[in-house]
Coordinates of C-alpha atoms and ligand atoms in Angstrom, one line a residue:
M1 CA -63.0 20.4 174.2
V2 CA -61.6 19.8 177.7
V3 CA -58.3 17.8 177.6
V4 CA -57.7 16.5 181.1
L5 CA -54.0 16.0 181.7
E6 CA -52.5 13.1 183.7
R7 CA -51.4 14.2 187.2
D8 CA -47.8 13.3 186.6
I9 CA -47.5 14.6 183.1
R10 CA -44.1 15.7 181.9
D11 CA -43.4 19.1 180.4
A12 CA -42.4 17.6 177.1
Q13 CA -45.7 15.8 176.8
K14 CA -47.6 18.9 177.6
K15 CA -45.8 20.8 174.8
Q16 CA -46.6 18.0 172.4
I17 CA -50.2 18.0 173.2
R18 CA -50.4 21.8 172.9
S19 CA -48.7 21.9 169.5
F20 CA -50.9 19.0 168.2
L21 CA -54.0 21.0 169.1
E22 CA -52.6 24.3 167.8
N23 CA -51.6 22.7 164.5
H24 CA -55.2 21.6 164.2
G25 CA -56.4 25.2 164.5
F26 CA -57.3 25.2 168.2
K27 CA -56.7 28.0 170.7
V28 CA -55.3 26.4 173.8
R29 CA -55.7 27.7 177.4
E30 CA -54.1 25.9 180.3
I31 CA -56.3 25.9 183.5
V32 CA -54.8 24.6 186.7
G33 CA -57.7 23.6 189.0
V34 CA -57.8 22.2 192.5
E35 CA -58.2 18.7 191.4
E36 CA -56.8 18.6 187.9
T37 CA -55.0 20.5 185.2
I38 CA -56.6 20.8 181.8
F39 CA -56.2 22.3 178.4
G40 CA -59.2 24.1 177.2
A41 CA -59.1 23.8 173.4
V42 CA -61.5 26.0 171.4
G43 CA -61.8 26.1 167.6
S44 CA -64.0 25.3 164.7
S45 CA -62.0 22.6 163.0
P46 CA -63.5 19.2 163.1
I47 CA -61.4 16.6 164.9
D48 CA -61.9 13.1 166.1
I49 CA -61.4 13.4 169.9
R50 CA -59.9 9.9 170.0
E51 CA -56.9 11.4 168.2
V52 CA -56.3 13.6 171.2
E53 CA -57.2 10.9 173.7
V54 CA -54.3 8.7 172.6
L55 CA -51.6 11.3 173.0
P56 CA -49.2 10.5 175.9
G57 CA -50.1 12.5 179.0
V58 CA -53.8 12.8 178.2
D59 CA -56.1 11.4 180.9
K60 CA -59.4 12.0 179.0
V61 CA -61.0 14.3 176.6
V62 CA -64.5 15.8 177.2
P63 CA -66.3 17.7 174.5
I64 CA -67.9 20.9 175.6
T65 CA -71.5 20.7 174.6
K66 CA -72.5 24.3 175.1
P67 CA -72.0 26.9 172.3
Y68 CA -70.1 29.1 174.8
K69 CA -66.8 27.3 175.5
L70 CA -64.4 29.5 177.4
A71 CA -67.2 30.9 179.6
S72 CA -68.5 27.4 180.3
R73 CA -68.3 25.5 183.6
E74 CA -67.7 22.4 181.5
L75 CA -64.3 23.9 180.7
K76 CA -63.5 25.1 184.2
K77 CA -65.0 23.7 187.3
D78 CA -63.5 26.2 189.8
D79 CA -64.9 29.7 190.1
T80 CA -62.9 32.3 188.2
V81 CA -61.5 35.0 190.5
V82 CA -61.1 38.3 188.6
Q83 CA -58.5 40.5 190.2
V84 CA -58.6 44.2 189.6
G85 CA -55.8 45.9 191.5
P86 CA -56.5 45.1 195.2
V87 CA -60.0 44.0 194.5
R88 CA -61.3 40.5 193.7
F89 CA -64.5 39.2 192.3
G90 CA -65.6 35.6 192.6
G91 CA -65.2 32.7 195.0
P92 CA -66.5 33.3 198.5
R93 CA -66.5 37.1 198.0
L94 CA -69.1 39.8 197.8
T95 CA -67.7 42.8 196.0
V96 CA -69.5 46.2 196.0
I97 CA -69.1 48.8 193.2
A98 CA -70.8 52.1 193.6
G99 CA -70.8 55.6 192.2
P100 CA -72.9 58.0 190.2
C101 CA -74.5 57.1 186.9
A102 CA -72.4 59.7 185.2
V103 CA -69.3 61.7 186.0
E104 CA -70.7 65.3 186.1
S105 CA -67.7 67.3 187.5
R106 CA -64.4 66.8 189.2
E107 CA -65.9 67.9 192.6
Q108 CA -68.9 65.6 192.2
I109 CA -67.0 62.4 191.5
L110 CA -64.3 63.1 194.2
E111 CA -67.0 63.7 196.8
V112 CA -69.1 60.6 195.8
A113 CA -65.9 58.5 195.8
R114 CA -64.9 59.6 199.3
I115 CA -68.4 58.9 200.7
I116 CA -68.9 55.5 199.1
R117 CA -65.4 54.4 200.1
K118 CA -66.1 55.4 203.7
S119 CA -69.2 53.2 203.6
G120 CA -67.2 50.2 202.3
A121 CA -67.4 50.3 198.5
V122 CA -64.3 49.0 196.9
M123 CA -64.7 50.1 193.3
L124 CA -65.9 53.3 191.8
R125 CA -68.3 53.5 188.8
G126 CA -69.1 56.6 186.7
G127 CA -70.1 56.9 183.1
A128 CA -68.3 59.3 180.8
F129 CA -70.0 58.2 177.6
K130 CA -73.7 57.8 178.3
P131 CA -75.9 55.8 175.9
R132 CA -79.0 57.9 176.3
T133 CA -82.4 57.2 174.8
S134 CA -82.7 60.8 173.7
P135 CA -80.0 62.6 171.8
Y136 CA -80.9 65.8 173.7
S137 CA -80.1 64.2 177.1
F138 CA -76.7 64.6 178.8
Q139 CA -74.3 62.5 176.9
G140 CA -71.4 62.5 179.5
L141 CA -68.2 64.4 179.8
G142 CA -66.2 62.1 177.6
E143 CA -62.4 61.9 178.1
E144 CA -62.5 64.8 180.6
G145 CA -64.9 62.7 182.7
L146 CA -62.6 59.7 182.6
R147 CA -59.8 61.9 183.8
Y148 CA -61.8 63.0 186.9
L149 CA -62.9 59.4 187.4
K150 CA -59.3 58.2 187.5
E151 CA -58.3 61.0 189.8
A152 CA -61.1 60.1 192.2
G153 CA -60.2 56.4 192.1
E154 CA -56.6 57.2 192.9
A155 CA -57.4 59.6 195.6
T156 CA -59.5 57.0 197.4
G157 CA -57.5 53.9 196.5
M158 CA -60.3 52.3 194.4
P159 CA -60.1 50.9 190.9
V160 CA -62.6 52.4 188.5
I161 CA -65.1 51.1 185.9
S162 CA -66.7 53.0 183.1
E163 CA -68.8 52.2 180.0
V164 CA -67.2 52.0 176.6
V165 CA -69.6 52.6 173.7
S166 CA -67.3 52.6 170.7
P167 CA -64.5 50.5 169.4
S168 CA -62.7 53.7 168.5
H169 CA -62.6 54.8 172.2
V170 CA -60.9 51.6 173.5
G171 CA -57.3 52.7 173.0
M172 CA -58.0 56.1 174.7
M173 CA -60.1 54.6 177.6
R174 CA -57.6 51.9 178.6
E175 CA -55.4 54.7 180.0
Y176 CA -58.1 55.7 182.4
V177 CA -60.2 52.7 183.5
D178 CA -59.4 49.5 185.3
V179 CA -62.5 47.7 184.0
F180 CA -64.3 48.2 180.8
Q181 CA -68.1 48.1 181.1
I182 CA -70.1 46.8 178.2
G183 CA -73.5 48.4 178.5
A184 CA -76.8 46.5 178.0
R185 CA -77.4 48.3 174.7
N186 CA -74.0 47.2 173.4
M187 CA -74.0 43.6 174.5
Q188 CA -74.2 42.4 171.0
N189 CA -72.0 45.0 169.4
F190 CA -69.5 42.3 168.4
E191 CA -66.9 44.6 167.0
L192 CA -66.8 46.4 170.4
L193 CA -66.6 43.1 172.3
K194 CA -63.7 42.0 170.1
E195 CA -61.8 45.2 170.5
V196 CA -62.3 45.3 174.3
G197 CA -61.4 41.6 174.7
A198 CA -58.2 42.2 172.8
T199 CA -56.9 44.6 175.5
G200 CA -56.6 41.7 177.9
M201 CA -58.1 43.9 180.6
P202 CA -61.0 43.1 182.9
V203 CA -64.4 43.5 181.3
M204 CA -67.9 43.6 182.8
V205 CA -70.5 42.4 180.4
K206 CA -74.0 43.6 181.2
R207 CA -76.9 41.6 180.1
G208 CA -78.8 43.1 177.1
L209 CA -82.3 44.5 177.4
A210 CA -83.8 41.5 175.7
A211 CA -81.0 38.9 175.8
T212 CA -81.4 35.3 176.8
I213 CA -78.9 33.9 179.3
E214 CA -77.3 32.0 176.4
E215 CA -76.9 35.2 174.3
W216 CA -75.4 36.9 177.3
L217 CA -72.9 34.1 177.8
M218 CA -72.1 34.2 174.1
A219 CA -71.3 37.9 174.5
A220 CA -68.9 37.0 177.3
E221 CA -67.4 34.3 175.0
Y222 CA -66.6 36.9 172.4
V223 CA -64.6 38.9 174.9
L224 CA -62.8 35.8 176.2
A225 CA -62.1 34.5 172.8
H226 CA -60.3 37.7 171.9
G227 CA -57.8 37.8 174.7
T228 CA -59.0 38.6 178.2
E229 CA -59.5 36.0 180.8
D230 CA -61.1 38.4 183.2
V231 CA -64.8 38.7 182.5
I232 CA -67.4 39.7 185.0
L233 CA -71.1 39.2 184.1
C234 CA -73.7 41.7 185.3
D235 CA -77.5 41.2 185.2
R236 CA -79.2 44.6 185.2
G237 CA -82.8 43.4 184.4
I238 CA -84.5 42.7 181.2
R239 CA -87.5 44.3 179.4
T240 CA -90.8 42.6 180.2
F241 CA -94.4 43.5 180.0
E242 CA -94.2 45.0 183.5
T243 CA -93.9 48.8 183.5
Y244 CA -93.9 49.5 187.2
T245 CA -90.2 49.1 187.5
R246 CA -87.8 50.2 184.8
N247 CA -86.8 46.6 184.0
S248 CA -87.5 43.2 185.6
L249 CA -84.6 41.6 187.4
D250 CA -84.4 38.0 186.3
I251 CA -83.3 36.9 189.8
S252 CA -83.0 33.3 188.9
S253 CA -80.5 34.1 186.2
I254 CA -77.9 34.3 189.0
P255 CA -78.0 30.7 190.2
V256 CA -78.6 29.6 186.6
V257 CA -75.5 31.4 185.3
K258 CA -73.4 30.3 188.2
K259 CA -74.1 26.7 187.3
L260 CA -73.5 27.3 183.6
S261 CA -70.4 29.4 183.9
H262 CA -67.3 29.9 186.1
L263 CA -67.4 33.6 185.7
P264 CA -68.4 35.9 188.6
V265 CA -71.8 37.5 188.3
V266 CA -72.7 40.9 189.8
V267 CA -76.2 42.5 189.9
D268 CA -77.1 46.1 189.2
P269 CA -80.3 46.7 191.2
S270 CA -80.3 50.4 190.1
H271 CA -81.0 49.8 186.4
A272 CA -83.0 46.7 187.2
T273 CA -85.6 48.6 189.2
G274 CA -85.2 52.2 188.3
I275 CA -86.7 53.2 191.7
R276 CA -84.4 54.3 194.6
D277 CA -86.4 52.6 197.4
K278 CA -86.5 49.3 195.6
V279 CA -82.7 49.2 195.1
P280 CA -81.6 48.0 198.6
P281 CA -84.1 45.1 199.0
V282 CA -83.3 43.9 195.5
A283 CA -79.6 44.2 196.2
L284 CA -80.0 42.0 199.3
A285 CA -82.0 39.5 197.3
A286 CA -79.3 39.4 194.7
A287 CA -76.7 38.6 197.4
A288 CA -79.1 36.0 198.8
V289 CA -79.3 34.1 195.5
G290 CA -75.5 34.0 195.1
A291 CA -74.4 37.2 193.3
D292 CA -70.7 37.7 193.6
G293 CA -71.1 41.5 193.7
I294 CA -73.4 44.5 193.5
I295 CA -73.1 47.6 191.4
V296 CA -75.2 50.5 192.6
E297 CA -75.7 54.2 191.7
V298 CA -75.0 56.7 194.5
H299 CA -74.9 60.5 194.4
T300 CA -74.5 63.2 197.0
D301 CA -77.6 64.8 195.6
P302 CA -79.6 62.4 193.5
E303 CA -82.3 65.0 192.9
L304 CA -79.8 67.1 191.0
A305 CA -78.2 64.1 189.2
M306 CA -77.8 64.6 185.4
S307 CA -78.9 61.1 184.7
D308 CA -80.8 58.3 186.5
G309 CA -81.6 60.4 189.6
P310 CA -84.8 58.5 190.5
Q311 CA -82.9 55.2 190.9
T312 CA -79.8 56.7 192.6
L313 CA -79.3 56.1 196.3
Y314 CA -78.6 58.8 198.9
P315 CA -75.4 58.2 200.7
A316 CA -77.3 57.3 203.9
Q317 CA -79.2 54.6 202.0
F318 CA -75.9 53.2 200.6
E319 CA -74.4 53.2 204.1
K320 CA -77.4 51.2 205.4
L321 CA -77.2 48.8 202.5
M322 CA -73.5 48.1 203.2
R323 CA -74.4 47.4 206.9
D324 CA -77.2 45.0 205.9
L325 CA -74.9 43.2 203.4
E326 CA -72.2 42.9 206.1
A327 CA -74.8 41.3 208.5
M328 CA -75.9 38.9 205.8
T329 CA -72.6 37.6 204.5
P330 CA -71.8 35.1 207.3
V331 CA -75.2 33.5 206.6
L332 CA -74.4 33.3 202.9
G333 CA -70.9 31.9 203.5
R334 CA -69.3 35.0 202.0
E335 CA -67.1 37.8 203.0
L336 CA -67.5 41.4 202.0
V337 CA -64.5 42.5 200.0
R338 CA -62.7 45.3 201.8
L339 CA -59.8 47.3 200.7
P340 CA -56.8 46.3 202.8
D341 CA -55.8 49.8 203.6
R342 CA -59.2 51.2 204.7
A343 CA -58.1 53.5 207.4
D344 CA -61.2 53.5 209.4
A345 CA -61.7 49.7 209.4
R346 CA -59.8 46.6 210.3
P347 CA -56.0 46.4 210.8
V348 CA -53.7 47.1 207.9
F349 CA -53.1 43.5 207.0
G350 CA -50.2 42.6 204.8
G351 CA -48.1 45.8 204.9
G352 CA -48.3 47.7 208.2
A353 CA -45.1 48.8 209.8
G354 CA -45.2 45.9 212.2
A355 CA -45.9 43.3 209.6
A356 CA -42.9 41.9 207.7
E357 CA -41.9 43.9 204.8
S358 CA -41.7 40.8 202.7
S359 CA -45.4 40.4 202.9
K360 CA -45.8 42.9 200.0
T361 CA -44.3 40.4 197.6
E362 CA -44.7 37.1 199.4
A363 CA -48.0 35.6 200.6
L364 CA -49.1 36.6 204.0
K365 CA -48.6 33.7 206.5
V366 CA -51.5 33.0 208.8
A367 CA -51.8 30.0 211.1
F368 CA -54.9 28.1 212.1
Q369 CA -55.4 25.0 214.2
G370 CA -56.7 21.8 212.5
A371 CA -56.4 19.9 209.3
R372 CA -56.8 21.5 205.9
G373 CA -60.4 22.4 205.3
A374 CA -61.1 23.1 209.0
Y375 CA -63.7 25.7 209.8
S376 CA -60.8 27.9 211.1
E377 CA -59.2 27.8 207.7
T378 CA -62.5 28.8 206.1
A379 CA -62.7 31.8 208.5
L380 CA -59.1 32.6 207.8
L381 CA -59.4 32.5 204.0
R382 CA -62.6 34.6 204.0
Y383 CA -61.1 37.2 206.4
F384 CA -57.9 37.5 204.4
Q385 CA -59.5 37.3 201.0
A386 CA -58.1 40.7 200.0
N387 CA -54.6 39.4 200.6
D388 CA -52.5 36.7 199.0
V389 CA -52.5 34.4 202.0
H390 CA -50.7 31.2 202.9
A391 CA -52.8 29.3 205.5
E392 CA -50.5 27.2 207.8
P393 CA -52.2 24.3 209.6
K394 CA -51.1 23.7 213.2
D395 CA -51.8 20.7 215.4
A396 CA -52.7 22.6 218.6
F397 CA -54.1 26.0 219.5
R398 CA -50.9 26.6 221.5
D399 CA -48.8 26.1 218.3
V400 CA -50.8 28.9 216.7
F401 CA -49.8 31.2 219.6
E402 CA -46.2 30.0 219.5
A403 CA -46.0 30.7 215.7
V404 CA -47.3 34.3 216.2
L405 CA -45.0 34.9 219.1
Q406 CA -41.9 33.6 217.2
G407 CA -42.9 35.5 214.2
T408 CA -43.0 32.5 211.8
V409 CA -46.5 33.7 210.9
E410 CA -47.8 37.2 210.9
Y411 CA -51.3 36.3 212.3
G412 CA -53.2 33.5 213.7
V413 CA -57.0 32.7 213.5
I414 CA -58.5 31.1 216.6
P415 CA -62.1 30.3 217.5
L416 CA -63.3 32.1 220.6
E417 CA -67.0 31.2 220.8
N418 CA -69.7 29.2 219.2
S419 CA -73.3 30.4 219.3
L420 CA -74.4 26.9 220.4
A421 CA -71.5 25.4 222.3
G422 CA -70.2 28.5 224.1
S423 CA -66.7 29.7 224.6
V424 CA -63.6 27.9 223.5
H425 CA -61.9 28.1 226.9
E426 CA -58.6 26.8 225.9
N427 CA -58.1 29.9 223.7
Y428 CA -59.1 32.3 226.4
D429 CA -56.6 30.6 228.7
L430 CA -53.9 30.8 226.0
L431 CA -54.6 34.5 225.4
L432 CA -54.0 35.0 229.1
S433 CA -50.8 33.0 229.2
Y434 CA -49.4 34.6 226.0
P435 CA -49.4 38.3 226.9
D436 CA -47.5 39.2 223.8
V437 CA -50.2 37.8 221.5
T438 CA -53.2 40.1 221.2
I439 CA -56.5 40.2 219.5
L440 CA -56.4 42.5 216.4
A441 CA -59.8 41.7 214.8
E442 CA -62.7 39.4 214.8
T443 CA -64.7 37.6 212.2
Q444 CA -67.5 35.1 212.2
I445 CA -68.7 32.4 210.0
R446 CA -71.9 30.3 209.9
V447 CA -71.1 26.7 210.6
Q448 CA -72.9 24.4 208.1
H449 CA -72.2 20.8 208.7
C450 CA -72.2 18.3 205.8
L451 CA -72.3 14.5 205.7
I452 CA -69.3 13.6 203.6
G453 CA -68.4 10.3 202.2
P454 CA -66.7 8.6 199.2
E455 CA -68.2 8.7 195.7
S456 CA -69.9 5.3 196.2
A457 CA -71.7 6.4 199.4
S458 CA -75.2 7.8 199.9
T459 CA -77.0 9.0 203.1
E460 CA -78.6 5.6 203.2
S461 CA -75.4 3.6 203.0
V462 CA -73.7 5.4 205.9
R463 CA -73.7 3.4 209.2
T464 CA -70.9 5.2 211.2
V465 CA -69.7 8.8 211.1
Y466 CA -66.5 10.5 212.4
S467 CA -66.2 14.0 213.5
H468 CA -65.1 16.3 216.3
P469 CA -67.3 15.7 219.4
Q470 CA -68.9 19.2 218.8
G471 CA -69.7 18.4 215.2
L472 CA -71.3 15.2 216.3
A473 CA -73.3 16.8 219.1
Q474 CA -74.5 19.6 216.7
C475 CA -75.9 17.0 214.3
R476 CA -77.4 14.6 216.9
Q477 CA -80.9 14.8 215.5
F478 CA -79.9 13.9 212.0
L479 CA -77.7 11.0 213.2
E480 CA -80.6 9.7 215.4
D481 CA -83.1 10.0 212.5
H482 CA -80.8 8.0 210.2
G483 CA -79.6 5.5 212.8
I484 CA -76.0 6.5 212.2
K485 CA -73.4 5.7 214.9
A486 CA -71.2 8.6 216.0
L487 CA -67.5 8.1 216.6
P488 CA -65.4 11.0 217.9
H489 CA -62.3 12.2 216.1
Y490 CA -59.8 15.0 217.0
D491 CA -61.1 17.5 214.4
T492 CA -63.7 17.8 211.7
A493 CA -61.5 18.2 208.6
G494 CA -59.2 15.5 209.9
S495 CA -62.2 13.1 210.0
V496 CA -62.7 13.7 206.3
E497 CA -59.1 12.7 205.7
L498 CA -59.6 9.6 207.7
V499 CA -62.8 8.7 205.8
A500 CA -61.1 9.3 202.5
E501 CA -58.4 6.8 203.4
K502 CA -61.1 4.2 204.5
S503 CA -63.0 4.7 201.2
D504 CA -65.9 2.7 202.6
P505 CA -69.5 3.7 201.7
S506 CA -70.7 2.9 205.2
V507 CA -68.3 5.3 206.8
A508 CA -68.7 9.1 206.6
A509 CA -67.5 12.3 208.2
I510 CA -69.1 15.5 209.4
A511 CA -67.3 18.6 208.3
S512 CA -67.5 21.6 206.0
R513 CA -68.1 21.7 202.2
E514 CA -64.6 23.1 201.9
A515 CA -63.1 20.0 203.7
A516 CA -65.0 17.7 201.3
A517 CA -63.5 19.5 198.3
M518 CA -60.1 19.5 199.9
Y519 CA -60.0 15.7 200.1
G520 CA -61.9 15.1 196.9
M521 CA -64.9 13.6 198.8
K522 CA -68.6 13.8 198.1
V523 CA -71.1 15.9 200.0
L524 CA -73.9 13.5 200.7
R525 CA -76.1 15.9 202.6
E526 CA -75.6 19.6 203.4
G527 CA -76.9 21.5 206.4
I528 CA -77.4 18.6 208.8
E529 CA -76.9 20.6 211.9
T530 CA -79.9 20.5 214.3
N531 CA -79.9 24.3 214.8
P532 CA -79.2 26.4 211.7
H533 CA -78.3 29.4 213.9
N534 CA -74.8 28.1 214.3
Y535 CA -72.1 30.7 214.2
T536 CA -68.5 30.7 215.3
R537 CA -66.7 33.8 216.3
F538 CA -62.9 33.9 215.5
A539 CA -60.2 36.2 216.7
I540 CA -57.4 37.3 214.4
V541 CA -54.4 37.5 216.7
G542 CA -51.0 39.1 216.1
H543 CA -47.9 40.1 218.0
R544 CA -48.3 42.9 220.5
D545 CA -45.8 44.9 218.5
H546 CA -48.2 45.1 215.6
P547 CA -49.3 48.7 215.0
P548 CA -52.5 49.4 217.0
V549 CA -55.8 49.2 215.2
D550 CA -57.4 52.5 214.1
N551 CA -60.5 53.6 215.9
P552 CA -61.0 50.5 218.0
N553 CA -64.6 49.9 219.2
M554 CA -64.2 46.7 221.3
A555 CA -62.0 45.6 224.1
A556 CA -61.5 42.0 225.4
L557 CA -60.5 42.1 229.1
V558 CA -59.9 39.7 231.9
L559 CA -60.1 40.6 235.5
A560 CA -59.8 39.0 238.9
T561 CA -61.8 40.5 241.8
P562 CA -60.9 40.5 245.5
D563 CA -62.5 37.7 247.5
S564 CA -65.0 39.9 249.2
P565 CA -68.8 40.4 249.1
G566 CA -70.0 42.4 246.1
A567 CA -66.5 42.7 244.6
L568 CA -67.9 41.9 241.1
A569 CA -70.7 44.3 241.5
V570 CA -68.2 47.0 242.4
C571 CA -66.3 46.4 239.1
L572 CA -69.5 46.4 237.1
K573 CA -70.7 49.6 238.7
V574 CA -67.5 51.2 237.5
L575 CA -68.5 50.4 233.9
A576 CA -72.1 51.4 234.4
E577 CA -71.1 54.8 235.9
R578 CA -68.9 55.6 233.0
D579 CA -71.6 54.5 230.5
L580 CA -69.4 51.7 229.2
N581 CA -71.4 48.9 227.5
L582 CA -70.7 45.4 228.6
K583 CA -71.2 42.9 225.8
K584 CA -70.1 39.7 227.4
L585 CA -69.3 38.5 230.9
E586 CA -68.1 35.0 231.7
S587 CA -66.4 33.4 234.7
R588 CA -63.6 30.9 234.5
P589 CA -61.7 29.0 237.3
I590 CA -58.2 30.4 238.0
P591 CA -55.8 27.6 237.2
G592 CA -54.1 26.4 240.4
K593 CA -56.6 28.2 242.7
P594 CA -59.6 25.9 243.2
W595 CA -62.9 27.7 243.5
N596 CA -61.4 31.0 242.6
Y597 CA -62.6 32.7 239.5
M598 CA -61.6 35.3 237.0
F599 CA -64.0 37.1 234.6
Y600 CA -63.7 37.6 230.9
L601 CA -65.4 40.8 229.6
D602 CA -66.0 42.3 226.2
V603 CA -66.6 46.0 226.6
Q604 CA -67.6 48.4 223.8
I605 CA -65.2 51.4 223.4
P606 CA -67.2 54.5 222.9
E607 CA -66.4 57.3 220.4
D608 CA -64.8 59.2 223.2
A609 CA -61.7 57.1 223.9
A610 CA -60.9 59.1 227.0
Q611 CA -64.1 57.8 228.6
F612 CA -62.9 54.3 228.1
E613 CA -59.4 55.0 229.4
A614 CA -60.9 56.5 232.5
G615 CA -63.1 53.5 233.0
M616 CA -60.1 51.1 232.7
K617 CA -58.1 53.1 235.2
A618 CA -61.0 53.0 237.7
L619 CA -61.5 49.3 237.0
G620 CA -57.8 48.6 237.6
E621 CA -58.2 50.2 241.0
V622 CA -61.1 48.1 242.2
S623 CA -60.0 44.7 240.7
E624 CA -57.1 42.5 241.8
D625 CA -55.8 42.0 238.3
L626 CA -56.9 43.5 235.1
R627 CA -55.5 42.5 231.7
T628 CA -56.4 43.5 228.1
L629 CA -56.5 40.6 225.6
G630 CA -57.1 42.9 222.7
V631 CA -58.4 46.2 221.5
Y632 CA -59.9 46.0 218.1
R633 CA -62.5 47.1 215.7
L634 CA -65.7 45.0 215.0
Ligands
LIG1 C1 -75.0 52.3 183.4 O1 -74.5 51.4 184.1 O2 -74.9 53.5 183.7 C2 -75.9 51.8 182.3 C3 -76.2 52.6 181.3 O3 -76.4 50.6 182.5 P1 -77.1 49.6 181.4 O4 -76.2 49.5 180.3 O5 -77.3 48.4 182.2 O6 -78.4 50.3 181.0
LIG2 MN1 -77.3 54.8 185.0

């Protein structure tokens, strides 16, 4: 049962409730959610829930109707986030695990680990005990294989996952693996589930070859009931009458399970299809239906793989898959999980020499403009999802710059451009007037507007709506069709706060789903923007003293030209002659100089950095003023 506690419950009352339940044979787990704190009480003893309901400090008691209790959404409304070292599963993340089917040698696993890490995988897989159909097939290297796996994980900074096939191996394996994998064939090996659960370590439970969704969740329940709270589900296809593919991926299981359970769900397209070329499209489909992660088999030489070669990706295929996933994630409202220290990627957030040392233990402070739940906060939380982050709301964009300059926050997240409304000029102007604040990275989100109102409201009951003028403009068609009057407000999330205070079914707001959740409001309609191709590009800004970004590939510049015929053409010619690709060019009036303009440019930095340096030098010579707003990696 779910025992919902009163908001202002005292510690003594909490203790009383807990011991009452424990004395009645229940196992009690406290779950602190966004909106409420509950006790999940699981046990087999019969009890009249009214006895619990009358205890002081209890708000209400809700029985869990499903046979799986700890795994159930009824118990826990918020998504569970499973943390494995620096890697997280669940919430708005997409986490990619890759590696060979089996560890074959030290050299093999080290090489594969290096390659997949470079492409963006964040966890390494590799079987050491292989449950093979034939006793004559390669059975895995056993403990020796686990040793190599662990070494490869440590060498590349990735946690590792490997399958456990026997309860007697659990004690030995826990020294080597970060996540235990329960294979499809062992999904109902209950003694194994109990033993693994009792370690308290993260466990990935694969769906059995012929398991129903309920049986699969019951297997997860076994693991949860024996001690661990960190269970990841994995669908790897089931046996059907179809023989073309190795198994049939039950793709609808993902949205189904995400509704039934709070646990993260990953998909294994390798075992699901058994055919290499089918793996990438199915992986993309899995991401599209809401999988929290992908686990794929990759080998430097799949032809020579000792197991599952035909379904194993070549490194180049995996690299392409990662790029495709990266391109898809903004549309899905997700962010690919990255390792914070990936040397060839984005800045070292949360620990670089320039960042405060304290950030290793304390949450990373990052500022954004707007009220809680603003789109900027969504972008911030997604970008920094690998870090423990504290998002600080600021009233104005200038306050974000000031906070970065003063060092009261380490980074700021500011919108630069919307795909429909164009540039956010204020921020470009601020970048110019704060030369010590620089762009370190970029991220983008898809903007999906929701009509948000109180519980009692419906789309039909709404007569007026508040939002930022841009939010209103972007939903004009919907508002017209429904005869809703638009009233401007200073920001989108702030309008939700206002509507929450009014609590009137005829008054609604337009903002994000996150903003609705933040203020406990109802999403009346989602995706009401006229044009669904609505993206906002954000810059992650930091102090100029921050260590430079490794291998930058983009520069944001601003230049003023002499007031003479063809001056801009001369500047652009400099770029063209040096083969420098211009990605954006925009003119802006120079403050205080009517009818004089400066130009904002985004220029791609080629592999050969010297070519770019030479270009900048030449550009400096032909322009009146040239400044760099940031050099970063896209
Ligand atoms: C594996 O992941 O290598 C494996 C054997 O998978 P499954 O248990 O899903 O068949
Ligand atoms: Mn395999």
